[in-house]
PDB file of C-alpha atoms in Angstrom:
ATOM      1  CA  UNK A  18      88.735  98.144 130.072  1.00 79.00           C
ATOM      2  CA  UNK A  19      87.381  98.799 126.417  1.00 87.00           C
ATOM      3  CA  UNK A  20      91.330  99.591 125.170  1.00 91.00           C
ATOM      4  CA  UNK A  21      92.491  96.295 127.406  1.00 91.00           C
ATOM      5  CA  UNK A  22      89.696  94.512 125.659  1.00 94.00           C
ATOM      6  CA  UNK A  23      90.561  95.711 122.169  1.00 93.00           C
ATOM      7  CA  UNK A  24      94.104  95.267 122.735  1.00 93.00           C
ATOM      8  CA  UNK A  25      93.994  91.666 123.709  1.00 93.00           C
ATOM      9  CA  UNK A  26      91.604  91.160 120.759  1.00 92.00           C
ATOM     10  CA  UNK A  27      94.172  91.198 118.061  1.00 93.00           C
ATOM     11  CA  UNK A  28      96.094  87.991 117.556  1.00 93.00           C
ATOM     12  CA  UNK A  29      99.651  89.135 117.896  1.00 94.00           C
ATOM     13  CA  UNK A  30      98.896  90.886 121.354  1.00 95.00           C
ATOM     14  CA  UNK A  31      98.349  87.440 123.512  1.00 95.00           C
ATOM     15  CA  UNK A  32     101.806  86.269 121.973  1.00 96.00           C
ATOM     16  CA  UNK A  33     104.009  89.009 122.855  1.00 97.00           C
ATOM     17  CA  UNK A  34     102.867  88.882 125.888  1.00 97.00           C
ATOM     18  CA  UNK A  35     104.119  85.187 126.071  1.00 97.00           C
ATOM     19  CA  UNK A  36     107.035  86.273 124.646  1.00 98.00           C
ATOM     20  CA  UNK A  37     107.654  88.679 127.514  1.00 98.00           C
ATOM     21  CA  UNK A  38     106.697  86.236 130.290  1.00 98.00           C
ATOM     22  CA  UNK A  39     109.323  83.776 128.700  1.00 98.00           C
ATOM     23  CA  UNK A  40     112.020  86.168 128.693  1.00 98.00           C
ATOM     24  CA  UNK A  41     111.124  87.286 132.254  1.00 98.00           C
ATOM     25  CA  UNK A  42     110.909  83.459 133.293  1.00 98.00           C
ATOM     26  CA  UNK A  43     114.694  83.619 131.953  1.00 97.00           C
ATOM     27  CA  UNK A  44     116.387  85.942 133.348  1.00 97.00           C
ATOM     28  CA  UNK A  45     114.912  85.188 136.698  1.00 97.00           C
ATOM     29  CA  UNK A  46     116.284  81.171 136.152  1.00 96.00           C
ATOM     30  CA  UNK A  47     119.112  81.614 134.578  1.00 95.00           C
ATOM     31  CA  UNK A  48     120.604  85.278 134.582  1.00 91.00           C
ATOM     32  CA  UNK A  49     121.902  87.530 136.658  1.00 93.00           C
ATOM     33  CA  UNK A  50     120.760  91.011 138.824  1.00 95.00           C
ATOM     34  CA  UNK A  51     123.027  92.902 136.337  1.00 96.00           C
ATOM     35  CA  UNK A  52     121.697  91.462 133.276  1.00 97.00           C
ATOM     36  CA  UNK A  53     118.132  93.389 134.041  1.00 97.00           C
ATOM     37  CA  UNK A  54     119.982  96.453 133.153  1.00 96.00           C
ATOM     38  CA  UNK A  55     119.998  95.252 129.018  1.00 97.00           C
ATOM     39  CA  UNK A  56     116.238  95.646 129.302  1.00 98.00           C
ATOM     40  CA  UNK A  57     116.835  99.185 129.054  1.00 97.00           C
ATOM     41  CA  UNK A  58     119.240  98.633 125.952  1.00 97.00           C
ATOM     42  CA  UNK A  59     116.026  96.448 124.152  1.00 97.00           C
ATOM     43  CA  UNK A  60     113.976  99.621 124.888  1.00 97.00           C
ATOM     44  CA  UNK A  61     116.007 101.746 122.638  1.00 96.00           C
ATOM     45  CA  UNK A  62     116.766  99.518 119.985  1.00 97.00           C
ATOM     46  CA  UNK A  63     113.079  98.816 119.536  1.00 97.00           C
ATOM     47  CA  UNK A  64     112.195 102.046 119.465  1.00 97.00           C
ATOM     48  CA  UNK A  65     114.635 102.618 116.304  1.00 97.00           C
ATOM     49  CA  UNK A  66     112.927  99.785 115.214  1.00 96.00           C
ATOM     50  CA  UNK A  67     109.451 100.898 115.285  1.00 96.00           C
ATOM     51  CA  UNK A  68     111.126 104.711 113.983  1.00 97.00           C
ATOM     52  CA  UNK A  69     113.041 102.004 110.910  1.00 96.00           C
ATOM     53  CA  UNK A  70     110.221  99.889 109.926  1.00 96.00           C
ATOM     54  CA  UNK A  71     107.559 102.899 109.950  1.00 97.00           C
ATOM     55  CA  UNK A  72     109.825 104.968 108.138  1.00 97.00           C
ATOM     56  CA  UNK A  73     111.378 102.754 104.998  1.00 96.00           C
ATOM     57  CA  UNK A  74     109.162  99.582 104.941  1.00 96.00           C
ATOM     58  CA  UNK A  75     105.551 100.728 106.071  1.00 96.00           C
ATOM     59  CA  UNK A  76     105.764 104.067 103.624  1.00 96.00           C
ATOM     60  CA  UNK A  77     107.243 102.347 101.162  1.00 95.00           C
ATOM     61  CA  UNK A  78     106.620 104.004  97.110  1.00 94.00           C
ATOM     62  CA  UNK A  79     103.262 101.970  96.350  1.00 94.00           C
ATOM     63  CA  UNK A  80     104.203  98.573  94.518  1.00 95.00           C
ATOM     64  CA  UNK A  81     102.842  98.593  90.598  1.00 95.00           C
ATOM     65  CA  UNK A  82     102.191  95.270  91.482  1.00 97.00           C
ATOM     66  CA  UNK A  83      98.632  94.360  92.791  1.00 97.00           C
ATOM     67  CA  UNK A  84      99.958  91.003  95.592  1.00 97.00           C
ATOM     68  CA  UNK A  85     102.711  93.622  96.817  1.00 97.00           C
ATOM     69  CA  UNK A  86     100.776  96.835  97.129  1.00 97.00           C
ATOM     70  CA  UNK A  87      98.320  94.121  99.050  1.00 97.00           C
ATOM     71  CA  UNK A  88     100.553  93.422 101.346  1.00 97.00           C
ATOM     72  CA  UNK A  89     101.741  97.292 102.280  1.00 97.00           C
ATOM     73  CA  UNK A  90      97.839  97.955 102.313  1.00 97.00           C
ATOM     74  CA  UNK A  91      97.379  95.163 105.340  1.00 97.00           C
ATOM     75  CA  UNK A  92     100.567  95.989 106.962  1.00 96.00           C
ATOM     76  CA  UNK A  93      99.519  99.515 107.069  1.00 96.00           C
ATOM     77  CA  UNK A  94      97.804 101.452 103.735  1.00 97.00           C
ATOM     78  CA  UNK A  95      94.988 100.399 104.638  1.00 96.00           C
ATOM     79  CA  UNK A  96      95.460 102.034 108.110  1.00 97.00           C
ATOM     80  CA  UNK A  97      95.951 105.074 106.521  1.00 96.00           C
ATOM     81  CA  UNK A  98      92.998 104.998 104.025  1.00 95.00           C
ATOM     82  CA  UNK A  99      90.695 103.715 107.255  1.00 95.00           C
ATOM     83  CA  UNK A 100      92.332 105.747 109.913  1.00 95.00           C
ATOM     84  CA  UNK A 101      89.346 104.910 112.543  1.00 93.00           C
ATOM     85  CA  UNK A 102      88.741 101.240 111.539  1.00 95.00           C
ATOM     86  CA  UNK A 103      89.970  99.303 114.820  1.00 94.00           C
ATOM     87  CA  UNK A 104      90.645  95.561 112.564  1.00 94.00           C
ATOM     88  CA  UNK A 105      93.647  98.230 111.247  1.00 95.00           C
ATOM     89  CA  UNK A 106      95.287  99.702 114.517  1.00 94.00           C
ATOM     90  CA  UNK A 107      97.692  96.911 115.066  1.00 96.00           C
ATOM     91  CA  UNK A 108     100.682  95.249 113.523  1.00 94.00           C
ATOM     92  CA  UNK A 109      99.186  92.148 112.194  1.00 95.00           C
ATOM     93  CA  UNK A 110     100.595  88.935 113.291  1.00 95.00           C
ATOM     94  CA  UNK A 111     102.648  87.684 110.344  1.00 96.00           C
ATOM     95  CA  UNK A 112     104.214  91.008 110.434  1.00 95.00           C
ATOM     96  CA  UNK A 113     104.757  90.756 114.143  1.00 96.00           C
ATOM     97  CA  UNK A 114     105.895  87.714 114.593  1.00 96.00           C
ATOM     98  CA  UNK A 115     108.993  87.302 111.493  1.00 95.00           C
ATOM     99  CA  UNK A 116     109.970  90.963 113.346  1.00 95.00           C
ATOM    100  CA  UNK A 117     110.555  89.396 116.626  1.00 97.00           C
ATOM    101  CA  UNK A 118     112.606  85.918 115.204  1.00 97.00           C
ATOM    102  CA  UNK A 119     114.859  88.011 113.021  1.00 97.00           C
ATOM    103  CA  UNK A 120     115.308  90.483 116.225  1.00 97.00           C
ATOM    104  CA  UNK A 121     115.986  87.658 118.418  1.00 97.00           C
ATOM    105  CA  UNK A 122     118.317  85.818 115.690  1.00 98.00           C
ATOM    106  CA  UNK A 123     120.305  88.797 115.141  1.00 97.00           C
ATOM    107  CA  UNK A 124     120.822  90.155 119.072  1.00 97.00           C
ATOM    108  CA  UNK A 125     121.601  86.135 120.367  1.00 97.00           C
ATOM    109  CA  UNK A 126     123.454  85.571 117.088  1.00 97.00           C
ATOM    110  CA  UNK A 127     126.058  88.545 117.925  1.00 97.00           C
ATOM    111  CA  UNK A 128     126.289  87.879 121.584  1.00 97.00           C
ATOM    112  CA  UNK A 129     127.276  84.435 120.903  1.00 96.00           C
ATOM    113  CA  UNK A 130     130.083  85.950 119.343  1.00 96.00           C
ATOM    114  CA  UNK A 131     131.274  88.164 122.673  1.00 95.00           C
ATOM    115  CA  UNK A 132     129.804  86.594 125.526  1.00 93.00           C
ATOM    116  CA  UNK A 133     128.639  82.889 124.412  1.00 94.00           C
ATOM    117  CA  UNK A 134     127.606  82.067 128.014  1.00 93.00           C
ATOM    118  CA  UNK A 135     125.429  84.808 128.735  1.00 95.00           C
ATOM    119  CA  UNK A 136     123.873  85.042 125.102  1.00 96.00           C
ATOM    120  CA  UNK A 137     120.288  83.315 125.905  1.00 97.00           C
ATOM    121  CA  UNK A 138     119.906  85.643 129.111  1.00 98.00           C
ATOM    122  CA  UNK A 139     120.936  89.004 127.716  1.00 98.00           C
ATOM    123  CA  UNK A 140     118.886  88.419 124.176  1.00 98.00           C
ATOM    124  CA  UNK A 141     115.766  87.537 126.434  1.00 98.00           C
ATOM    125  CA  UNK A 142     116.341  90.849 128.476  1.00 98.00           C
ATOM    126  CA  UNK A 143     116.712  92.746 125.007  1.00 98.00           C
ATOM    127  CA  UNK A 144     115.176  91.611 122.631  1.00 98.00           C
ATOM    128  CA  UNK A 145     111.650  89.563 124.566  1.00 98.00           C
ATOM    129  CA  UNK A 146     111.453  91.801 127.599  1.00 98.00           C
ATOM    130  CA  UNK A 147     112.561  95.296 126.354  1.00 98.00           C
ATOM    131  CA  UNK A 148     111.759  95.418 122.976  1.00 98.00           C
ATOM    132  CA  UNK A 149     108.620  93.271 122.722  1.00 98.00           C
ATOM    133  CA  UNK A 150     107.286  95.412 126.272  1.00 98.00           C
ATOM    134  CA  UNK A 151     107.820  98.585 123.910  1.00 98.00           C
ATOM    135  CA  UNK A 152     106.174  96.858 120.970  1.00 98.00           C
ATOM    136  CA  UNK A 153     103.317  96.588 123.134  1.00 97.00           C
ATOM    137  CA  UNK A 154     103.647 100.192 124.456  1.00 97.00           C
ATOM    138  CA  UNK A 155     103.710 101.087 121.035  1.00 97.00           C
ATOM    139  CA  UNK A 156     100.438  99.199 119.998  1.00 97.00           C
ATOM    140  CA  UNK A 157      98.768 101.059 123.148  1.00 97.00           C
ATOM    141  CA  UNK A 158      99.318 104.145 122.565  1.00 97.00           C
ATOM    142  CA  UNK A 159      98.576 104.070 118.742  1.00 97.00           C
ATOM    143  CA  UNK A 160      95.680 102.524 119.364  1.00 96.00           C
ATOM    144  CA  UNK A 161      94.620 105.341 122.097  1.00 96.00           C
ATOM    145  CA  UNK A 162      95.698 108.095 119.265  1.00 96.00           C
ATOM    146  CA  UNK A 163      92.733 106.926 117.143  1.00 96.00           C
ATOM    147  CA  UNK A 164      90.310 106.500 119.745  1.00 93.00           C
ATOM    148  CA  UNK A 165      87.784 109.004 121.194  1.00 91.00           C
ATOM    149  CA  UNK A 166      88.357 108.841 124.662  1.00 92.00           C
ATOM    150  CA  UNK A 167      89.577 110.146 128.373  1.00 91.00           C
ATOM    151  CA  UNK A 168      93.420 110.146 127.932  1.00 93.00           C
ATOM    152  CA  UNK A 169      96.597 110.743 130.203  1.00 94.00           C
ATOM    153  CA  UNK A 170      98.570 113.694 129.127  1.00 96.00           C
ATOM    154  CA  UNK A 171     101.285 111.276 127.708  1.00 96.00           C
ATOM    155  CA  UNK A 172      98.410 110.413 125.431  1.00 95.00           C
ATOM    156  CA  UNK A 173      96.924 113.652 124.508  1.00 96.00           C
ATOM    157  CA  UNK A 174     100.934 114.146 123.959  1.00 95.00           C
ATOM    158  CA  UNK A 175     101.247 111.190 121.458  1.00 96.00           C
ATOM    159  CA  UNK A 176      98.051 111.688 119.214  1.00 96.00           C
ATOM    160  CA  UNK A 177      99.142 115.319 118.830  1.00 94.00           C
ATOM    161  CA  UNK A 178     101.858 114.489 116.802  1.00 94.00           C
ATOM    162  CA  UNK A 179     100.635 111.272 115.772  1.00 96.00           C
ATOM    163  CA  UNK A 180      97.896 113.352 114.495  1.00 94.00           C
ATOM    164  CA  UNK A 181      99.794 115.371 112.171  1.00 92.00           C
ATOM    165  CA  UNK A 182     101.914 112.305 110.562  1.00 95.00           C
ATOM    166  CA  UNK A 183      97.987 111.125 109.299  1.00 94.00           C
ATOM    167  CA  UNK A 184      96.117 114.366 109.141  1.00 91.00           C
ATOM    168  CA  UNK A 185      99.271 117.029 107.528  1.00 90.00           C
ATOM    169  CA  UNK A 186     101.885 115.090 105.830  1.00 91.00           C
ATOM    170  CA  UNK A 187     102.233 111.465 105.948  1.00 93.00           C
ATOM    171  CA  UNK A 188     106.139 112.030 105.634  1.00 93.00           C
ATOM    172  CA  UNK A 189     106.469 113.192 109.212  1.00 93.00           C
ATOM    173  CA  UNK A 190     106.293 112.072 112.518  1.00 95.00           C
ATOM    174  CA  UNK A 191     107.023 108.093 112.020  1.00 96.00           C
ATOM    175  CA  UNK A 192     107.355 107.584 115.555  1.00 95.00           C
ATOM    176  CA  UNK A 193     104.577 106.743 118.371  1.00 95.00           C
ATOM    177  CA  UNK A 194     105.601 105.573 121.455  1.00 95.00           C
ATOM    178  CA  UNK A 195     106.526 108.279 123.805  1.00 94.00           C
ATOM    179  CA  UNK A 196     110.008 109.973 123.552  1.00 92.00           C
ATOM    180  CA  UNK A 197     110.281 108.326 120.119  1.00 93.00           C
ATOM    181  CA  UNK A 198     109.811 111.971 118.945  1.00 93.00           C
ATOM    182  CA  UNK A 199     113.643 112.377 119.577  1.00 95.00           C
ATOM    183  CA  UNK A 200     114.169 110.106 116.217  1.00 97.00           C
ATOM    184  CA  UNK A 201     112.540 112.237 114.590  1.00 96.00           C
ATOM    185  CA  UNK A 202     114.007 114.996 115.462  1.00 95.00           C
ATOM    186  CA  UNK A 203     117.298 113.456 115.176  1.00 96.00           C
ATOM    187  CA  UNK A 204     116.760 111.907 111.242  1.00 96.00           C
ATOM    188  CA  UNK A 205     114.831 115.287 110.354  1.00 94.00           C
ATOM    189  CA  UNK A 206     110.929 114.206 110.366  1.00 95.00           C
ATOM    190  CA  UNK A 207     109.329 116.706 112.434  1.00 93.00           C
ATOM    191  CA  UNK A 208     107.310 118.996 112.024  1.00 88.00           C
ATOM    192  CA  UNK A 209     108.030 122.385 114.483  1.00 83.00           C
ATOM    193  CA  UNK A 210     105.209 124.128 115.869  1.00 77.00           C
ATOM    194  CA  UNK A 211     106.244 127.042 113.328  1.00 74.00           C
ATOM    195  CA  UNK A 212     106.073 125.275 110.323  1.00 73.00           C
ATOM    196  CA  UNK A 213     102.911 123.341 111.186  1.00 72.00           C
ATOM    197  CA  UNK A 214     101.242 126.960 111.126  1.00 69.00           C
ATOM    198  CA  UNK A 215     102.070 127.304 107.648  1.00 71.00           C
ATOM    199  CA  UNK A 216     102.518 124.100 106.358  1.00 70.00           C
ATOM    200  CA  UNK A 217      99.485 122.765 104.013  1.00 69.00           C
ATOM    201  CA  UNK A 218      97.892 119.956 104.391  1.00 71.00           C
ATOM    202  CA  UNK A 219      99.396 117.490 102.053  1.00 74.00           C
ATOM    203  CA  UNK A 220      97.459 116.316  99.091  1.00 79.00           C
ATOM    204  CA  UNK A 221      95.390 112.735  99.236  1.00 83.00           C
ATOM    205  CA  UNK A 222      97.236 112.674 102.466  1.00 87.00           C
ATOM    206  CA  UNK A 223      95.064 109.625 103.668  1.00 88.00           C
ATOM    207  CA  UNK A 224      95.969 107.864 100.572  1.00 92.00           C
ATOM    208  CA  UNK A 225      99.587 108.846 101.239  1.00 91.00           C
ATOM    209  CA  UNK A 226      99.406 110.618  97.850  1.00 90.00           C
ATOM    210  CA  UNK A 227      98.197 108.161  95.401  1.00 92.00           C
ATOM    211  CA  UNK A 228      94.628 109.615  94.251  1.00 92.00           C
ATOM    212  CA  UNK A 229      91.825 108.229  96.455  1.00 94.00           C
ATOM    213  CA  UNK A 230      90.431 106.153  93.068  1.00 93.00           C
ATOM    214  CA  UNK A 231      93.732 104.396  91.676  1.00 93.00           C
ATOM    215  CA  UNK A 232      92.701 100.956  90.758  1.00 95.00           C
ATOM    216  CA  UNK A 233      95.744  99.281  93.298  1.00 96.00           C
ATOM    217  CA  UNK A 234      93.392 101.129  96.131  1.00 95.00           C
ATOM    218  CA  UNK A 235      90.425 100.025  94.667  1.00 95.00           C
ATOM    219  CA  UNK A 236      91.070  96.196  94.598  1.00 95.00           C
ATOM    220  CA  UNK A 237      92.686  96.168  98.106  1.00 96.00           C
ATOM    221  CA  UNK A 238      89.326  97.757  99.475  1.00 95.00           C
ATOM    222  CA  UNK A 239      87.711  95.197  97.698  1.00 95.00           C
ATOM    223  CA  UNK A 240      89.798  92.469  98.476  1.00 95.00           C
ATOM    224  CA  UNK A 241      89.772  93.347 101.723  1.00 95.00           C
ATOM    225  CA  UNK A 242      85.942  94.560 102.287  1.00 94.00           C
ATOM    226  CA  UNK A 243      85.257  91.308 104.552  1.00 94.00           C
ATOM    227  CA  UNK A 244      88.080  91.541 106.591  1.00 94.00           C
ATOM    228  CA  UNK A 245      87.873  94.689 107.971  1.00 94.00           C
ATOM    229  CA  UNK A 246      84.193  94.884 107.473  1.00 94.00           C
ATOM    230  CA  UNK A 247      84.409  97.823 104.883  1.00 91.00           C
ATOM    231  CA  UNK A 248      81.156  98.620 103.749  1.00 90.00           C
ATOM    232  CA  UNK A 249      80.014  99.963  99.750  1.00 90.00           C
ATOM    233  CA  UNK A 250      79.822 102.859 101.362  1.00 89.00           C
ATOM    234  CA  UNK A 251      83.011 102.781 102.774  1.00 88.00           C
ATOM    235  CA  UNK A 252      84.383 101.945  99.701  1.00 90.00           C
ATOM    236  CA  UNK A 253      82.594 104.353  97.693  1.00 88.00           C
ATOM    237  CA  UNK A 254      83.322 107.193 100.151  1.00 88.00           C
ATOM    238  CA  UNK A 255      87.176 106.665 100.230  1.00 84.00           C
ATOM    239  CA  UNK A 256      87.435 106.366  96.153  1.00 85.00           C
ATOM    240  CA  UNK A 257      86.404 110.021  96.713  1.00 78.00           C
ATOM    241  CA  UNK A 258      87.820 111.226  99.653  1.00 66.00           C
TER     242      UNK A 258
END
């Protein structure tokens, strides 16, 4: 109940799960029994997605520029920086929300040109039932990686390797839903148990390599100390870490 709780307390959550009930509301009005079957389809492209937007947006080279860099460190620096701060788990909602038009634009937009009739059902099954239920699968079990509590083995699984993408190098392991490991695998981002015995941690890993007191780090914590309740000593801490 304390996840569910913490889940449904970031803003985004509440409207993908709207965004799922519409979808659901229509296929079951307006499509057809076989059109379920593109759920699984929205499953898999989401799950690039997550591997995509991880890989080449979220781990972008840190901007020179202060308003950029700001940006990365809400959509996720700042995760990185404050691995355990919950205000930091989650997509936030002006990330969330541009990711799901664009992903609905483009899927409708290219079954209009193929199968016009059926293009409102089939993006709903893809796009707001598969791939916005696997955006929420994937804000579970990231959230459950950085929390200290009883976990499925599916779990356990996950913050393993989630683990070593924060903890060993910050260049591995983009995915975190389960079976995204495959990705990884696939594009060359893992980390095999044998190398993980003798690979080093990377340096100012949690800073993903920029030393812990560069001034772009410094203003975001300040910037930022209110909204995710970062303390002096926070602050001062992490300039040092």
């Amino acid at each position: 109940m304390m996840r569910l709780k913490l889940l449904l307390s970031h803003p985004s959550v509440p409207v993908m799960l709207a965004a799922v009930a519409l979808g659901v509301a229509i296929l079951l009005t307006q499509g057809a029994t076989w059109q379920w079957g593109f759920v699984v389809l929205g499953v898999g492209l989401q799950m690039l997605n997550e591997y995509g937007l991880h890989r080449y947006i979220f781990h972008l080279k840190p901007p020179r520029r202060q308003w950029a860099f700001d940006l990365l460190y809400q959509a996720h620096y700042g995760h990185h920086d404050f691995p355990t701060n919950h205000r930091l788990f989650f997509a936030p909602i002006w990330v969330a929300l541009p990711m799901l038009a664009v992903n609905f634009a483009v899927i409708y937009g290219l079954l209009w040109l193929v199968l016009p009739l059926h293009a409102l059902t089939l993006a709903a099954a893809i796009v707001l039932v598969g791939g916005v239920a696997t955006f929420l699968g994937y804000e579970w079990f990231h959230m459950t990686a950085h929390l200290t509590v009883s976990k499925t083995r599916v779990e356990r699984h996950v913050t393993q390797l989630h683990n070593q993408h924060h903890f060993r190098d910050f260049s591995k392991w983009f995915h975190v839903s389960p079976g995204g490991e495959v990705i990884d695998r696939a594009m060359g981002t893992a980390i095999d148990r044998e190398a993980l015995k003798k690979q080093q941690r990377v340096e100012f890993i949690r800073t993903l390599g920029m030393t812990p007191d560069d001034p772009r780090l410094v203003a975001a914590r300040k910037r930022f100390a209110n909204r995710y309740q970062l303390s002096a000593d926070d602050i001062a801490r992490a300039c040092r870490a």
